[in-house]
Amino acid sequence: MSIPGYNGHNITQYQSSYHQKKIVEELMRKLRKNGILTSISDNLLFQILSCSEMIPERVSGKVILFQQGDPVSSWYLLISGQIELYLPSSCNLIYSGYHLKTLNSGALFGELQLLTHSCSGRVKKVAEFIKIHHSHFLKIYNKHADYLQQYLTIMQDIVNEKGQLKQFTSGDVNVYNGEEDIPMANNSIPSPGQQNTIGRNINNSINTPFMQQNNPYDIQRYSPNFITSSGRKKRLLPDTNFITSMAQQQHPLLNENFEQPTETWNANGNVFEISKPMNMEKQIIEIGLLLKRTMEVENNELMQSRTYQQRIFENVMFGSEIVDWLEELTDRHLNSSTNSTFSRSHIVGMWQCLLENNIISHVTNELQFKDCRIPYKWTIEDPLEKYFNKKLFRHEFEDNSDQIIKPLINEGLNELDMKQALFLLSSLGPDALFRMILSKPSQERSPEELQFVYSELLHLKALSHLSTMVKRELASVIHFEQHSNAGTILFRQGDEGKSWYIILKGSVDVSIHGKGIVNTLHEGDDFGKLALVNDSPRAATIALREDNSQFLRVDKHDFNRILRDAEANTVRLNEHGKDVLVLEKVNISYKNNINFGGDLSTYPNNTAQTHCCYSVMAGQPEKMLEYILETRIDAVNDDEPLDTFLEDFILTHIIYFHTNLLCSYLKDYYMRKSYLPTRIDGRGFHSIDNDIDLEQRLIAKRRVVWFIKVWQDVLQTSFFLDKIANSFVEEINSCVLEDSQNLPGMQMVVEKMRQIKRIKEIAMKKLNRHPALLLNCGAYSDQAPAPQSALQIDICNQTIYTTENIFITITASIDKTANDLIELCKPRLRFKDDYEQKFLVEIKSNGDRVIFNGTDISIPTVISHNSKLYIVNKEEIDNLTPTDDQNRITWDIPTYVSVFDRLRCSEISQQLTQFHNQLFEATNELELIINVLGRDKFPGQSCSNLDILMRRFNEIQYWCVTEILLGRCHARRVEILKKFIKIANYCKENNDLLSLFAITLGLSSAPISRLTTLWKSLPQKFSRQYSGFESLLDPSRNHRSYRIFISKLTPPIIPFVPLLLKDLTFTHEGNKTYYTGLVNFEKMHMIANVLRSFKDCKASSLGFVPAIKKPEQMHWIKNFIIIDNPKKLMELSYQVEGKKI
């Protein structure tokens, strides 16, 4: 089934790498045409421009680009116009100062070794320039310094050449000292190879001048958003740019694309904000600032003088205390609104993330955060606190005490910022915890840590084919490795093989002598294993393609040991010289909560009680069933969780063990007799032989009945819809009643059989209902049975067309095939050529055709929203085209009434959650298997409920796009966009992830994402929320952000079903179902895990607060008016905002 907007079909990212490449190439052509940097090679110029903002900026004259002391964020390539570099004066006239140099078109200028600008720059003539990110330019410069030097204008060098320059004041001339007044090497950035000083104060000696704000002139200052700002309200309020500069001096990472505020700094305004353009490092710094300020305001007592290792440390915090504090803070701000729970280990991961980014540090510089009484300190300095302390020291505050720092900071700690900060930090915590655990020696990893690493390894593509035991063994020996620079060689062709690598982040090039680069490996791929297996030299050279690439590494001796242990722990059962069952010995821990949701506290001596058992790796279906009956059924207890192997077998048996064969084997097992050895003396059986025979016969009968009860409990409705299973229950019931008359000890078996019969009778009463109308000519019917599953007796009204503009509406049940529908229509359509073969064809609104097979069933639930069904001859198929009404072009748009004009956002989200919960409850997990493995392999079984659920997912996406594009004006479209983000946020709080991500994908589709004017008009509060939604859809590490997010939610949850279908598809296509005639049960286990997660989301489904039942509202919500033709949507998008040249 096609899912628009997913996996790159209709919903795309904002810009692809291909689109960026085209922009850079067009920019290069423009520069070459204007004669700019013509002697620089194309390759080098392409690298420089790839690190730029790509779109030239045009700034009018008399605009100040930057001032002396401002943070360095970019290099500049001047395309046209003139820029004047000057040293500012100390008077109030900003334009007064000492002229240094005028730069003309073609100048490539900036700072190399300074964190702040050594001079000021203003536009002399209307200028057009490109900004190149400073940190990226430095990387290129370090590689090509000798070649680039001749083309660069380094502002620091120009200032240094004026050693005795004079600075203008109001009428007087003073001589520059050159060492004190002009910032030189004291605020230089770390040179290559120099120790990173992030998080430490590296500018203590800098005396940064800044302009007073009560200027007599209205001076324009350059802003990335082209918004000008003029005079300030109060002289003593801090200058926004000055505070920003201080923040950036504390952390060089803030220099990269730092967004300068353009409005007057307000003492009562918010001082914390995660802006969308910021990279992750900047956002972590801001989160650290917010947490530090919160702790200072609310729990300042945590920071005290502490004694550690016979030394006294000032203003430090104990690790265990700040874990308690952050756990309480997270619970207060997140758990109440998102129904999520955070374990203590997760909180430790959040602090580890801050430790890795130098927001906090250990007093003795240890690299791992520990949840114990070990002192930590805040490394990051608060620019506001430093600024106000400086003001207090200079006695520059007026008598108004409202300007003191704590009230200012306290005003800035609002609920929304805290939620967003904690949510982002919580999503980064597991990654940091993963790296922390992998940096420990194997012997120091606790059982809980090993379980967490194992849970992470489950999502790695490179390990998907390995057995459970091997993955658990890998968890104890796998290591984390990171390399900073692209081009680093991991190993060369011919080297000895020492390690196996898995790419966690980044990519590598594979090159062979004489052939060059032959392949590129990306995230999730592995390499280096062949040399370990064969004990041979490396067959290729591996080089990094990207900076900061991350790998998982398994060393050779560990790799070989795991392979030996895996073979030693494998047990093969043979019959007639052939393997019939393959088992793997597994150590099972008695400890509870050994998962990421549990605590990371360890048991005494860091050990756990374990016992040994066997898991099934592969086998013949009947032998696996026999193994279950002999070893697992006896341990079934209603008060304990169901055995995983037993549940996996029941959930997946339809793939490899038809119900008919399963019931036949169970019947044989039920009826079998025990064969006992004779006495050694040859005088017949032992005296207790009859008792043993009776006991074993009773055990066999009890096991079969107990298996039926578990089968019934696991599959629920699906079990009773299976006619073969129902007949088998009746057959076994007759056998039990007969045996109870002849065999003693059958009372428990009879009672269990009565339970099965009672449950069956209740279920059959619900299933034996009248047919319900599911779809009425494509519209979801109010009579539909959801949350009960749609049955094959349920009906749909469907309109059928012919090529002669004739149409009829028929009523047919879901189980009708395409051939049945054709036969139903023939008497009424009266075809002239009735003897010719007819085909049922779907024509979509975009012109695509789908020809149904004669045996396909549930046709009305499969077709798209605006599709039409035709019955035609074979030669007429190619002439079928969509009609105008399929694209809604004939709408009278001025009279169209949006659902937003009728309902509030909270009401819409509540109705969406209620409706989608009904559809989700109606969908059975076995429908996922049927859909992925192929409907043709399960004749007579339909996926109608799943079809409707996915149909709804697509409908929500197209609804978002349609509503926005049909907005009558710009203000209306902005308002609708804001409402969609509000609805998505409500759905997130309601655990309706299906709606959340359908809306997110709809808003990120090409017709909406290209509307730059629309997105620029969106308030930053909504931009941050939407950015958070997008981050949850990050596909890296196998959608790890989403998986971590949903693991913290408490059912009921409406999951992101398309991702479950994707998981099933990858598992099915990436793993064989049979190996040497045996069922690959490792694959079945992975499939069952997906189905189990689907089922678990339904737990406590009654927890949903039902929406107020208003039939007219529900009708609006159940059936949106949409345009589902991507081409037409793009046409509407171009009408809203024309194509960009």
Tab-separated table of C-alpha atoms in Angstrom, residues 810-1126:
chain	number	residue	atom	x	y	z
A	810	ILE	CA	-23.969	-0.945	-5.638
A	811	THR	CA	-23.945	-2.412	-2.142
A	812	ALA	CA	-21.484	-5.230	-1.573
A	813	SER	CA	-19.920	-6.962	1.398
A	814	ILE	CA	-16.215	-6.718	2.086
A	815	ASP	CA	-15.535	-10.327	1.164
A	816	LYS	CA	-16.696	-9.799	-2.413
A	817	THR	CA	-13.919	-10.175	-4.956
A	818	ALA	CA	-13.292	-7.914	-7.939
A	819	ASN	CA	-14.912	-10.537	-10.170
A	820	ASP	CA	-17.960	-10.592	-7.885
A	821	LEU	CA	-18.339	-6.813	-8.187
A	822	ILE	CA	-18.128	-7.023	-11.971
A	823	GLU	CA	-20.845	-9.706	-12.050
A	824	LEU	CA	-23.059	-7.607	-9.755
A	825	CYS	CA	-22.794	-4.646	-12.129
A	826	LYS	CA	-23.261	-6.448	-15.438
A	827	PRO	CA	-27.098	-6.791	-15.282
A	828	ARG	CA	-27.535	-3.097	-14.531
A	829	LEU	CA	-24.913	-1.662	-16.891
A	830	ARG	CA	-25.977	-3.841	-19.849
A	831	PHE	CA	-22.702	-3.929	-21.723
A	832	LYS	CA	-22.992	-4.289	-25.477
A	833	ASP	CA	-19.966	-6.562	-25.566
A	834	ASP	CA	-20.954	-8.599	-22.561
A	835	TYR	CA	-19.028	-11.613	-23.784
A	836	GLU	CA	-15.646	-9.833	-23.485
A	837	GLN	CA	-13.564	-10.013	-20.319
A	838	LYS	CA	-14.068	-7.042	-17.997
A	839	PHE	CA	-11.564	-5.445	-15.637
A	840	LEU	CA	-12.080	-3.438	-12.459
A	841	VAL	CA	-9.774	-0.392	-12.608
A	842	GLU	CA	-9.101	2.412	-10.103
A	843	ILE	CA	-8.329	5.842	-11.555
A	844	LYS	CA	-6.659	8.121	-9.017
A	845	SER	CA	-6.898	11.893	-9.063
A	846	ASN	CA	-3.318	12.151	-10.345
A	847	GLY	CA	-4.051	9.818	-13.285
A	848	ASP	CA	-2.474	6.650	-11.892
A	849	ARG	CA	-4.280	3.409	-12.735
A	850	VAL	CA	-4.605	0.307	-10.562
A	851	ILE	CA	-5.952	-2.862	-12.210
A	852	PHE	CA	-7.360	-5.255	-9.617
A	853	ASN	CA	-6.922	-8.990	-9.818
A	854	GLY	CA	-10.109	-10.971	-10.025
A	855	THR	CA	-9.525	-12.506	-6.566
A	856	ASP	CA	-8.805	-9.221	-4.728
A	857	ILE	CA	-11.288	-8.494	-1.936
A	858	SER	CA	-12.282	-5.453	0.120
A	859	ILE	CA	-11.850	-3.154	-2.889
A	860	PRO	CA	-13.709	-0.091	-1.450
A	861	THR	CA	-11.360	0.125	1.563
A	862	VAL	CA	-8.233	-0.040	-0.614
A	863	ILE	CA	-8.893	2.761	-3.112
A	864	SER	CA	-7.807	6.357	-2.459
A	865	HIS	CA	-10.110	9.187	-1.369
A	866	ASN	CA	-10.812	10.866	-4.670
A	867	SER	CA	-10.448	7.770	-6.831
A	868	LYS	CA	-13.109	6.311	-9.141
A	869	LEU	CA	-13.775	2.672	-10.026
A	870	TYR	CA	-14.374	1.719	-13.644
A	871	ILE	CA	-15.471	-1.524	-15.291
A	872	VAL	CA	-13.890	-1.601	-18.760
A	873	ASN	CA	-12.572	-3.828	-21.484
A	874	LYS	CA	-8.851	-4.381	-21.807
A	875	GLU	CA	-8.456	-1.958	-24.736
A	876	GLU	CA	-10.258	0.819	-22.826
A	877	ILE	CA	-7.877	0.850	-19.866
A	878	ASP	CA	-5.294	3.159	-21.465
A	879	ASN	CA	-7.997	5.738	-22.305
A	880	LEU	CA	-9.094	6.243	-18.694
A	881	THR	CA	-8.244	9.673	-17.232
A	882	PRO	CA	-9.289	11.506	-14.049
A	883	THR	CA	-12.281	13.843	-14.168
A	884	ASP	CA	-12.301	17.448	-12.971
A	885	ASP	CA	-14.378	16.710	-9.900
A	886	GLN	CA	-11.687	14.293	-8.652
A	887	ASN	CA	-9.383	17.278	-8.139
A	888	ARG	CA	-12.077	19.524	-6.637
A	889	ILE	CA	-11.239	22.255	-9.147
A	890	THR	CA	-14.948	23.154	-9.432
A	891	TRP	CA	-15.119	24.113	-5.772
A	892	ASP	CA	-16.767	27.424	-5.059
A	893	ILE	CA	-13.884	28.433	-2.814
A	894	PRO	CA	-15.454	31.652	-1.407
A	895	THR	CA	-18.320	29.605	0.057
A	896	TYR	CA	-16.099	26.841	1.438
A	897	VAL	CA	-16.453	26.632	5.229
A	898	SER	CA	-13.424	25.241	7.037
A	899	VAL	CA	-13.713	23.003	10.067
A	900	PHE	CA	-11.655	25.643	11.893
A	901	ASP	CA	-14.608	28.012	11.557
A	902	ARG	CA	-16.792	25.547	13.428
A	903	LEU	CA	-14.606	24.030	16.138
A	904	ARG	CA	-11.799	25.102	18.446
A	905	CYS	CA	-8.394	23.461	18.197
A	906	SER	CA	-8.892	21.596	21.471
A	907	GLU	CA	-12.229	20.233	20.249
A	908	ILE	CA	-10.743	19.121	16.936
A	909	SER	CA	-7.853	17.326	18.632
A	910	GLN	CA	-10.201	15.661	21.100
A	911	GLN	CA	-12.445	14.395	18.317
A	912	LEU	CA	-9.438	13.248	16.283
A	913	THR	CA	-8.074	11.273	19.212
A	914	GLN	CA	-11.419	9.648	19.914
A	915	PHE	CA	-12.001	8.679	16.277
A	916	HIS	CA	-8.460	7.424	15.689
A	917	ASN	CA	-8.569	5.403	18.897
A	918	GLN	CA	-11.695	3.667	17.570
A	919	LEU	CA	-9.984	2.866	14.273
A	920	PHE	CA	-6.865	1.645	16.068
A	921	GLU	CA	-8.851	-0.570	18.432
A	922	ALA	CA	-10.655	-2.094	15.471
A	923	THR	CA	-7.375	-3.033	13.756
A	924	ASN	CA	-6.002	-6.474	14.544
A	925	GLU	CA	-2.263	-7.096	14.714
A	926	LEU	CA	-2.495	-10.032	12.290
A	927	GLU	CA	-3.627	-7.589	9.604
A	928	LEU	CA	-0.093	-6.143	9.696
A	929	ILE	CA	1.350	-9.545	8.761
A	930	ILE	CA	-1.172	-10.067	5.972
A	931	ASN	CA	-0.464	-6.624	4.549
A	932	VAL	CA	3.333	-6.967	4.598
A	933	LEU	CA	3.757	-10.588	3.545
A	934	GLY	CA	1.213	-10.302	0.755
A	935	ARG	CA	-2.560	-10.618	0.727
A	936	ASP	CA	-2.394	-13.252	-1.962
A	937	LYS	CA	-0.726	-15.606	0.534
A	938	PHE	CA	-3.737	-15.438	2.857
A	939	PRO	CA	-6.769	-16.090	0.661
A	940	GLY	CA	-10.103	-15.125	2.124
A	941	GLN	CA	-8.556	-12.812	4.735
A	942	SER	CA	-8.748	-9.036	4.414
A	943	CYS	CA	-7.027	-6.043	5.995
A	944	SER	CA	-10.069	-3.766	5.898
A	945	ASN	CA	-9.476	-2.232	9.322
A	946	LEU	CA	-5.804	-1.520	8.599
A	947	ASP	CA	-6.761	-0.121	5.188
A	948	ILE	CA	-9.130	2.368	6.776
A	949	LEU	CA	-6.585	3.336	9.436
A	950	MET	CA	-3.883	4.036	6.837
A	951	ARG	CA	-6.423	5.744	4.596
A	952	ARG	CA	-7.119	8.060	7.503
A	953	PHE	CA	-3.405	8.739	8.014
A	954	ASN	CA	-3.103	9.886	4.402
A	955	GLU	CA	-6.293	11.909	4.699
A	956	ILE	CA	-4.925	13.940	7.620
A	957	GLN	CA	-1.794	14.812	5.640
A	958	TYR	CA	-3.727	16.020	2.622
A	959	TRP	CA	-6.208	17.844	4.857
A	960	CYS	CA	-3.366	19.965	6.300
A	961	VAL	CA	-2.094	20.900	2.845
A	962	THR	CA	-5.580	21.570	1.442
A	963	GLU	CA	-6.725	23.770	4.317
A	964	ILE	CA	-3.645	25.996	4.185
A	965	LEU	CA	-3.588	26.397	0.408
A	966	LEU	CA	-7.305	27.257	0.330
A	967	GLY	CA	-6.775	30.059	2.854
A	968	ARG	CA	-8.179	33.259	1.357
A	969	CYS	CA	-5.287	35.526	2.383
A	970	HIS	CA	-1.843	35.431	3.932
A	971	ALA	CA	-3.105	36.200	7.442
A	972	ARG	CA	-5.654	33.407	7.162
A	973	ARG	CA	-3.020	30.911	6.082
A	974	VAL	CA	-0.746	31.881	8.967
A	975	GLU	CA	-3.646	31.447	11.375
A	976	ILE	CA	-4.454	27.990	9.976
A	977	LEU	CA	-0.794	26.966	10.207
A	978	LYS	CA	-0.733	28.017	13.858
A	979	LYS	CA	-3.903	26.025	14.518
A	980	PHE	CA	-2.456	22.890	12.971
A	981	ILE	CA	0.591	23.167	15.230
A	982	LYS	CA	-1.725	23.653	18.208
A	983	ILE	CA	-3.726	20.577	17.248
A	984	ALA	CA	-0.527	18.562	16.833
A	985	ASN	CA	0.580	19.609	20.303
A	986	TYR	CA	-2.778	18.603	21.803
A	987	CYS	CA	-2.557	15.256	20.010
A	988	LYS	CA	0.922	14.743	21.405
A	989	GLU	CA	-0.420	15.300	24.912
A	990	ASN	CA	-3.254	12.844	24.152
A	991	ASN	CA	-0.756	10.182	22.960
A	992	ASP	CA	-2.322	10.365	19.504
A	993	LEU	CA	0.936	9.966	17.612
A	994	LEU	CA	-0.827	9.025	14.394
A	995	SER	CA	-2.404	12.494	14.174
A	996	LEU	CA	0.743	14.214	15.426
A	997	PHE	CA	2.975	12.814	12.697
A	998	ALA	CA	0.350	12.975	9.965
A	999	ILE	CA	0.068	16.721	10.618
A	1000	THR	CA	3.855	17.108	10.840
A	1001	LEU	CA	4.398	15.297	7.542
A	1002	GLY	CA	1.625	17.311	5.917
A	1003	LEU	CA	3.211	20.605	6.987
A	1004	SER	CA	6.629	19.454	5.782
A	1005	SER	CA	5.305	18.495	2.339
A	1006	ALA	CA	6.659	20.365	-0.683
A	1007	PRO	CA	3.559	22.560	-1.328
A	1008	ILE	CA	3.715	23.938	2.233
A	1009	SER	CA	7.414	23.889	3.095
A	1010	ARG	CA	8.280	26.047	0.058
A	1011	LEU	CA	6.053	28.927	1.279
A	1012	THR	CA	8.868	30.949	2.840
A	1013	THR	CA	6.696	34.002	3.476
A	1014	LEU	CA	4.247	31.850	5.406
A	1015	TRP	CA	6.927	30.325	7.620
A	1016	LYS	CA	8.634	33.667	8.229
A	1017	SER	CA	5.331	35.016	9.543
A	1018	LEU	CA	4.953	32.150	12.016
A	1019	PRO	CA	5.716	33.244	15.618
A	1020	GLN	CA	8.846	31.708	17.032
A	1021	LYS	CA	6.904	29.900	19.743
A	1022	PHE	CA	5.121	27.845	17.095
A	1023	SER	CA	8.316	27.385	15.074
A	1024	ARG	CA	9.992	25.829	18.100
A	1025	GLN	CA	7.067	23.496	18.687
A	1026	TYR	CA	7.022	22.379	15.061
A	1027	SER	CA	10.804	21.882	15.100
A	1028	GLY	CA	10.327	19.588	18.102
A	1029	PHE	CA	7.765	17.531	16.190
A	1030	GLU	CA	10.133	17.209	13.239
A	1031	SER	CA	12.965	16.050	15.491
A	1032	LEU	CA	10.824	13.104	16.605
A	1033	LEU	CA	10.624	12.000	12.975
A	1034	ASP	CA	14.399	12.009	12.541
A	1035	PRO	CA	15.085	8.748	10.651
A	1036	SER	CA	18.674	8.401	11.909
A	1037	ARG	CA	19.575	5.349	13.993
A	1038	ASN	CA	16.421	3.593	12.790
A	1039	HIS	CA	14.069	6.352	14.034
A	1040	ARG	CA	15.676	6.259	17.453
A	1041	SER	CA	14.174	9.592	18.585
A	1042	TYR	CA	10.656	8.274	18.060
A	1043	ARG	CA	11.399	4.936	19.716
A	1044	ILE	CA	12.812	6.610	22.813
A	1045	PHE	CA	9.853	8.988	22.942
A	1046	ILE	CA	7.194	6.273	22.717
A	1047	SER	CA	9.020	4.056	25.221
A	1048	LYS	CA	8.416	6.733	27.869
A	1049	LEU	CA	4.678	6.984	27.234
A	1050	THR	CA	2.039	5.154	29.212
A	1051	PRO	CA	-0.723	3.327	27.284
A	1052	PRO	CA	-3.164	3.948	25.784
A	1053	ILE	CA	-1.183	5.154	22.769
A	1054	ILE	CA	-2.146	5.522	19.120
A	1055	PRO	CA	1.233	4.684	17.565
A	1056	PHE	CA	2.840	5.801	14.331
A	1057	VAL	CA	1.552	2.768	12.409
A	1058	PRO	CA	3.505	3.450	9.153
A	1059	LEU	CA	6.746	2.937	11.087
A	1060	LEU	CA	5.508	-0.424	12.386
A	1061	LEU	CA	4.727	-1.453	8.814
A	1062	LYS	CA	8.204	-0.322	7.780
A	1063	ASP	CA	9.783	-2.382	10.571
A	1064	LEU	CA	7.849	-5.452	9.504
A	1065	THR	CA	8.772	-4.926	5.852
A	1066	PHE	CA	12.503	-4.605	6.614
A	1067	THR	CA	12.388	-7.652	8.888
A	1068	HIS	CA	10.568	-9.746	6.306
A	1069	GLU	CA	12.656	-8.706	3.308
A	1070	GLY	CA	15.974	-8.715	5.157
A	1071	ASN	CA	15.683	-12.188	6.682
A	1072	LYS	CA	14.900	-15.577	5.168
A	1073	THR	CA	11.829	-17.399	6.430
A	1074	TYR	CA	13.472	-20.819	6.013
A	1075	TYR	CA	17.047	-22.066	6.437
A	1076	THR	CA	17.781	-25.588	5.120
A	1077	GLY	CA	14.126	-26.499	5.450
A	1078	LEU	CA	13.785	-25.163	9.007
A	1079	VAL	CA	11.715	-22.155	10.040
A	1080	ASN	CA	13.965	-19.208	10.953
A	1081	PHE	CA	12.411	-18.465	14.322
A	1082	GLU	CA	14.758	-15.542	15.004
A	1083	LYS	CA	12.875	-13.759	12.226
A	1084	MET	CA	9.548	-14.776	13.788
A	1085	HIS	CA	10.699	-13.349	17.088
A	1086	MET	CA	11.474	-9.985	15.472
A	1087	ILE	CA	8.075	-9.954	13.748
A	1088	ALA	CA	6.356	-10.853	17.018
A	1089	ASN	CA	8.118	-7.978	18.783
A	1090	VAL	CA	6.520	-5.511	16.361
A	1091	LEU	CA	3.092	-7.117	16.787
A	1092	ARG	CA	3.523	-7.128	20.565
A	1093	SER	CA	4.315	-3.414	20.605
A	1094	PHE	CA	1.183	-2.841	18.509
A	1095	LYS	CA	-0.900	-4.790	21.039
A	1096	ASP	CA	0.687	-3.148	24.066
A	1097	CYS	CA	-0.353	0.295	22.830
A	1098	LYS	CA	-3.961	-0.811	23.266
A	1099	ALA	CA	-3.479	-1.676	26.927
A	1100	SER	CA	-5.841	0.241	29.202
A	1101	SER	CA	-7.645	1.651	26.195
A	1102	LEU	CA	-10.459	2.725	28.473
A	1103	GLY	CA	-8.058	5.336	29.804
A	1104	PHE	CA	-8.952	7.647	26.938
A	1105	VAL	CA	-11.374	10.312	28.097
A	1106	PRO	CA	-14.174	10.092	25.544
A	1107	ALA	CA	-14.962	13.249	23.669
A	1108	ILE	CA	-18.373	14.846	23.989
A	1109	LYS	CA	-20.571	12.986	21.566
A	1110	LYS	CA	-21.817	15.518	19.046
A	1111	PRO	CA	-22.835	13.727	15.842
A	1112	GLU	CA	-22.515	16.796	13.644
A	1113	GLN	CA	-19.002	17.473	14.935
A	1114	MET	CA	-17.922	13.872	14.481
A	1115	HIS	CA	-19.190	13.912	10.893
A	1116	TRP	CA	-17.015	16.946	10.094
A	1117	ILE	CA	-14.001	15.225	11.669
A	1118	LYS	CA	-14.498	11.795	10.088
A	1119	ASN	CA	-14.653	13.062	6.506
A	1120	PHE	CA	-12.454	15.968	5.485
A	1121	ILE	CA	-12.654	17.577	2.068
A	1122	ILE	CA	-9.210	17.147	0.559
A	1123	ILE	CA	-7.214	17.428	-2.652
A	1124	ASP	CA	-4.979	14.368	-2.946
A	1125	ASN	CA	-3.344	15.145	-6.285
A	1126	PRO	CA	0.230	16.362	-5.587
